[in-house]
PDB file of C-alpha atoms and ligand atoms in Angstrom:
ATOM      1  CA  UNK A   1       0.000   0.000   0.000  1.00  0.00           C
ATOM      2  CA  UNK A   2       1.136   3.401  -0.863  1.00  0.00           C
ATOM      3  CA  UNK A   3       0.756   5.360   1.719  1.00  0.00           C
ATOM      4  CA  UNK A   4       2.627   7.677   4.143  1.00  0.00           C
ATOM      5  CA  UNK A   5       0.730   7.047   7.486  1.00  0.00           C
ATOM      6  CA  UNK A   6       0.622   3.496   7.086  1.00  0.00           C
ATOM      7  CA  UNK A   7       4.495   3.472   6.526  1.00  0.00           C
ATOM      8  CA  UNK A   8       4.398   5.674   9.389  1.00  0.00           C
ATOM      9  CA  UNK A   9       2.119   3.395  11.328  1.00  0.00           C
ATOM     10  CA  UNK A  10       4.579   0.028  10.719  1.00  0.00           C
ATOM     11  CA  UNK A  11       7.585   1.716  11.445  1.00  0.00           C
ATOM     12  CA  UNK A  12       9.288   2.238   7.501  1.00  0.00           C
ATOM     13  CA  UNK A  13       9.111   6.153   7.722  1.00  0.00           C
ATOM     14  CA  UNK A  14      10.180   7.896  10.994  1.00  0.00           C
ATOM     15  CA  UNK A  15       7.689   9.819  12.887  1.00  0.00           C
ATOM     16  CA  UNK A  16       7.639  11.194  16.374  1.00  0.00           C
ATOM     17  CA  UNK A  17       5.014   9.438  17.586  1.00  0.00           C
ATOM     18  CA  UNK A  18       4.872   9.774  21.064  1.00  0.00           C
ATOM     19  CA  UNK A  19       1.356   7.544  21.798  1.00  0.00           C
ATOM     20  CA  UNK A  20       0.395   4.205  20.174  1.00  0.00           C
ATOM     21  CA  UNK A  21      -2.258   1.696  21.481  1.00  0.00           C
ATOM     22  CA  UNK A  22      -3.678  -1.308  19.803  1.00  0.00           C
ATOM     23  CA  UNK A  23      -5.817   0.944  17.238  1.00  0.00           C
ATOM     24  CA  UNK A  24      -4.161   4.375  16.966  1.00  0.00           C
ATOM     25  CA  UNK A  25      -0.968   6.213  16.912  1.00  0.00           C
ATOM     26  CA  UNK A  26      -0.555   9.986  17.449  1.00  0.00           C
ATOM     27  CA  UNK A  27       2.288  12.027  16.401  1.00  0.00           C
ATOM     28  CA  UNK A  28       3.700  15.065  16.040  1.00  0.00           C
ATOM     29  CA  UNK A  29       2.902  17.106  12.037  1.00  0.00           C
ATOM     30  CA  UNK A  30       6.010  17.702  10.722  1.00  0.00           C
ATOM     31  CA  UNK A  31       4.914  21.515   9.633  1.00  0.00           C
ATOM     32  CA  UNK A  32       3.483  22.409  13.381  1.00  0.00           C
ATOM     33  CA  UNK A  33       0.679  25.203  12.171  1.00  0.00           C
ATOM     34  CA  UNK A  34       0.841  26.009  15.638  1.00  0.00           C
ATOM     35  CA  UNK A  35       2.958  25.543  19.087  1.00  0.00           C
ATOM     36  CA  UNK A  36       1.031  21.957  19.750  1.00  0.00           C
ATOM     37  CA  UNK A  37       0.166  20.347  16.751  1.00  0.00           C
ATOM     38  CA  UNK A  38      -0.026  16.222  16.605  1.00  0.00           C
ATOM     39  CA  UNK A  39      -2.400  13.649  14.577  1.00  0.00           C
ATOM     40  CA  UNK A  40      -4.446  11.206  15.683  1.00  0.00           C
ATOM     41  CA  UNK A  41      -5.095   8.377  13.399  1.00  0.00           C
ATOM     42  CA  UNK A  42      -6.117   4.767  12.828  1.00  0.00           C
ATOM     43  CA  UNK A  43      -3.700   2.247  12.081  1.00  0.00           C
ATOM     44  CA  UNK A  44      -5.875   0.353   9.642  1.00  0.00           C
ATOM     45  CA  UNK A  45      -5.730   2.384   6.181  1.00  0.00           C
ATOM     46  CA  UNK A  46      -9.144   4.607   5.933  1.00  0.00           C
ATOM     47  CA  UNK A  47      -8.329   7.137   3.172  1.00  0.00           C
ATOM     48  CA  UNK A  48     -10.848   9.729   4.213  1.00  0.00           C
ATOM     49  CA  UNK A  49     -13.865  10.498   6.040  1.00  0.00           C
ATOM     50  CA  UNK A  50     -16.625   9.298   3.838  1.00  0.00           C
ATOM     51  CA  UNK A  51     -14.991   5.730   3.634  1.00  0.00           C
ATOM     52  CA  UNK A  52     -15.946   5.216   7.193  1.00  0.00           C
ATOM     53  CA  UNK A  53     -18.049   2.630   7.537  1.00  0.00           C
ATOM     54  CA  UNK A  54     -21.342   2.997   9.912  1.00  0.00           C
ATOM     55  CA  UNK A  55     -21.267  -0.469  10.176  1.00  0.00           C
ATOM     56  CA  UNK A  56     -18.141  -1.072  11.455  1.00  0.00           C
ATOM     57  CA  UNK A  57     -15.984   2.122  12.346  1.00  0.00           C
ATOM     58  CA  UNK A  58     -17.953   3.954  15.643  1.00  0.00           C
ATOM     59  CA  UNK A  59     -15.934   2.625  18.282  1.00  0.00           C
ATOM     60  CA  UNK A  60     -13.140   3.296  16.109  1.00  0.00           C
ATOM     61  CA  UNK A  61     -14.029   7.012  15.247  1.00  0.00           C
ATOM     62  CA  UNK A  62     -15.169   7.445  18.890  1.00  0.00           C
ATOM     63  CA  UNK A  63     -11.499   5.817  20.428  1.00  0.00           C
ATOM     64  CA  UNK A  64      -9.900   8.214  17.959  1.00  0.00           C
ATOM     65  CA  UNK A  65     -11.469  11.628  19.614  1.00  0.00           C
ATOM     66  CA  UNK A  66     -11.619  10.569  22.688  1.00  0.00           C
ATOM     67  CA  UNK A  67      -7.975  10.019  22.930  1.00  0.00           C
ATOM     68  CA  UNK A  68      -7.670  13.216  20.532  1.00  0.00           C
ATOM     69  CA  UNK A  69      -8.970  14.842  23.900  1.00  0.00           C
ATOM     70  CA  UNK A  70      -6.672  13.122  26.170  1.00  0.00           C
ATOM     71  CA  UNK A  71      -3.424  13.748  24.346  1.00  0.00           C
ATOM     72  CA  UNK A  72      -4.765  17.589  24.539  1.00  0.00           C
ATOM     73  CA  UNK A  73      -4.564  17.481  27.945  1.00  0.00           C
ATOM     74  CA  UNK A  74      -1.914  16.128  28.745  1.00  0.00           C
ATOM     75  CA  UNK A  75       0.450  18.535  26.110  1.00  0.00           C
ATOM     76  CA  UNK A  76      -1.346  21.374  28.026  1.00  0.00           C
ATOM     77  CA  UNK A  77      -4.417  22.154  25.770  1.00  0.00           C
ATOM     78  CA  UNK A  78      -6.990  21.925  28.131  1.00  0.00           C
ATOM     79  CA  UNK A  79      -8.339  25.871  27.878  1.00  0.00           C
ATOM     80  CA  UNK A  80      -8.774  24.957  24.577  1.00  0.00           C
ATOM     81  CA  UNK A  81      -8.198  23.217  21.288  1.00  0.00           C
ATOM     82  CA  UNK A  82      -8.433  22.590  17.846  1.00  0.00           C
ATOM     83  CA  UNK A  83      -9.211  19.751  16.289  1.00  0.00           C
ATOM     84  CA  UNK A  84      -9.755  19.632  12.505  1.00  0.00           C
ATOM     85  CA  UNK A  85     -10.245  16.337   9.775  1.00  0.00           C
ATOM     86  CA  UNK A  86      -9.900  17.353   6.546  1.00  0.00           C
ATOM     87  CA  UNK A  87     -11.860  15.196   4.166  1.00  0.00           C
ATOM     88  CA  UNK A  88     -10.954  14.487   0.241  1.00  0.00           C
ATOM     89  CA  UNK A  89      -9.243  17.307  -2.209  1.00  0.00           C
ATOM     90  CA  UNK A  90     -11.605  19.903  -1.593  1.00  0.00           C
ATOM     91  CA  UNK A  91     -11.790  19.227   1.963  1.00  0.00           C
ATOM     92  CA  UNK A  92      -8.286  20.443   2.057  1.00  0.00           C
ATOM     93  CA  UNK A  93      -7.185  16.715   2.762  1.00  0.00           C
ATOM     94  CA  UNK A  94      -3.613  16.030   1.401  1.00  0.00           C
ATOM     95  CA  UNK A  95      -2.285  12.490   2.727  1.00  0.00           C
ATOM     96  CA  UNK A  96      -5.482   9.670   2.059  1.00  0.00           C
ATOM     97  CA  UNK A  97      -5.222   8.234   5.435  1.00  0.00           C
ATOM     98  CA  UNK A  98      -7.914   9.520   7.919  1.00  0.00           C
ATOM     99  CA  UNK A  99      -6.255  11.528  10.626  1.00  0.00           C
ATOM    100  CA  UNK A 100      -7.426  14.081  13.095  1.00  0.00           C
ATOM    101  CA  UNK A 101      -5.812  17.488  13.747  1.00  0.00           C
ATOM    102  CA  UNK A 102      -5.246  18.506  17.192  1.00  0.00           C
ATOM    103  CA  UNK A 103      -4.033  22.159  17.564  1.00  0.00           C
ATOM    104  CA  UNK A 104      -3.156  23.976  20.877  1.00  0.00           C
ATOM    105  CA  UNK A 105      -1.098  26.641  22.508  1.00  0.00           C
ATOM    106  CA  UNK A 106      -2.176  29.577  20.121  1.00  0.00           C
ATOM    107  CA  UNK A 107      -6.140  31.613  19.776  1.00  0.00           C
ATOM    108  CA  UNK A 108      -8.064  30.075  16.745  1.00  0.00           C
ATOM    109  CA  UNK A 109      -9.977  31.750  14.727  1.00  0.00           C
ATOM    110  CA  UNK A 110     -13.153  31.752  12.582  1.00  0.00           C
ATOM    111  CA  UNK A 111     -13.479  30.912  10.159  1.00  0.00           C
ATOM    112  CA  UNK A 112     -10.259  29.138   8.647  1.00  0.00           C
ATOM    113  CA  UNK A 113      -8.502  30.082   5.736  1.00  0.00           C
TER     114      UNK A 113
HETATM  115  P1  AMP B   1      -4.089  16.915   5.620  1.00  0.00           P
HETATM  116  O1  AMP B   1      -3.668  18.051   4.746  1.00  0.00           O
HETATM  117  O2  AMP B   1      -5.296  17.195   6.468  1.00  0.00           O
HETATM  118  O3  AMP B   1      -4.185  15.636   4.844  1.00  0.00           O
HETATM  119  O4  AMP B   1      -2.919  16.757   6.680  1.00  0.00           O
HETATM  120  C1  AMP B   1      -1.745  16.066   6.424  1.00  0.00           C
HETATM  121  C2  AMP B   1      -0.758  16.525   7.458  1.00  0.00           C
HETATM  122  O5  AMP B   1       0.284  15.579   7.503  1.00  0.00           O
HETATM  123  C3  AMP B   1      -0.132  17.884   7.158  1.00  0.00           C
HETATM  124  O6  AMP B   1      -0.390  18.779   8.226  1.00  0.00           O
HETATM  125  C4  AMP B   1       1.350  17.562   7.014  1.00  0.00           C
HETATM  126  O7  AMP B   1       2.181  18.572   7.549  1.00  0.00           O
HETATM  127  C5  AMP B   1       1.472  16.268   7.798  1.00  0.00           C
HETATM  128  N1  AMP B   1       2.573  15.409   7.381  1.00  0.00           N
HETATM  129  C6  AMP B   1       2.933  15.086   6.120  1.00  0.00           C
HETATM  130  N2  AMP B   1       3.996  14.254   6.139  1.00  0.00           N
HETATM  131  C7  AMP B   1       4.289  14.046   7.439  1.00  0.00           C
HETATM  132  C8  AMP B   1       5.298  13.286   8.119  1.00  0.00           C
HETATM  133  N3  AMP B   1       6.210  12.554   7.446  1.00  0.00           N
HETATM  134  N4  AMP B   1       5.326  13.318   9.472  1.00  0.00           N
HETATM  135  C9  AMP B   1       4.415  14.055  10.148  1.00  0.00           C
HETATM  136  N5  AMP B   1       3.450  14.781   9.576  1.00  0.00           N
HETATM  137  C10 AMP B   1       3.387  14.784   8.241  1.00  0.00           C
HETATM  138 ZN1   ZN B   2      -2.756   4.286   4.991  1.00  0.00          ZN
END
């Protein structure tokens, strides 16, 4: 499979990933749009939001923001947070893997660019 996260996820590309469980990894986006910015995504290959499947996927989708929210914490974001899933081309989505923003440390505004 061709794709960066999952060569992330096994270990071929280096990443700093600094949390990993059975279903997920988080780490850090190598072009930091703000002071604390890290992704949260699967380790199966989804390549964007609308291949989640109803079916199968909530727990999945649900582990992946709730531990979204922990990893906020505990890098300091809990006055607030940003977290952001781009979804296909015009969705601003750029590598086909599903992964969730999380962005701290900085004011957001609205609405983005
Ligand atoms: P998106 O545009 O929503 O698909 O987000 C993809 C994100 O992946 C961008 O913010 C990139 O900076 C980030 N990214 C691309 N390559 C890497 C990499 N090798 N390690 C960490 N983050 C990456
Ligand atoms: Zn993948």
């Amino acid at each position: 499979m061709d794709c960066l996260f999952c060569k992330i996820v096994c270990g071929d590309i280096p990443a700093r990933k600094f949390c990993e469980d059975d279903q997920v990894i988080a780490f850090h986006d190598i072009s930091a749009q703000a002071p604390v910015h890290f992704l949260v995504l699967p380790k199966k290959h989804i390549a964007t939001l609308n291949d989640l499947s109803e079916e199968n996927d909530k727990l999945l989708a649900g582990h992946i923001l709730v531990t979204a929210q922990r990893l906020a914490r505990e890098q300091g974001c809990q006055d607030g947070f940003r977290v952001v899933m781009n979804c296909n081309d015009l969705g601003g989505q750029t590598v086909h893997h599903i992964h969730m923003h999380v962005l701290g440390q900085r004011q957001m505004h609205w609405p983005p660019g």
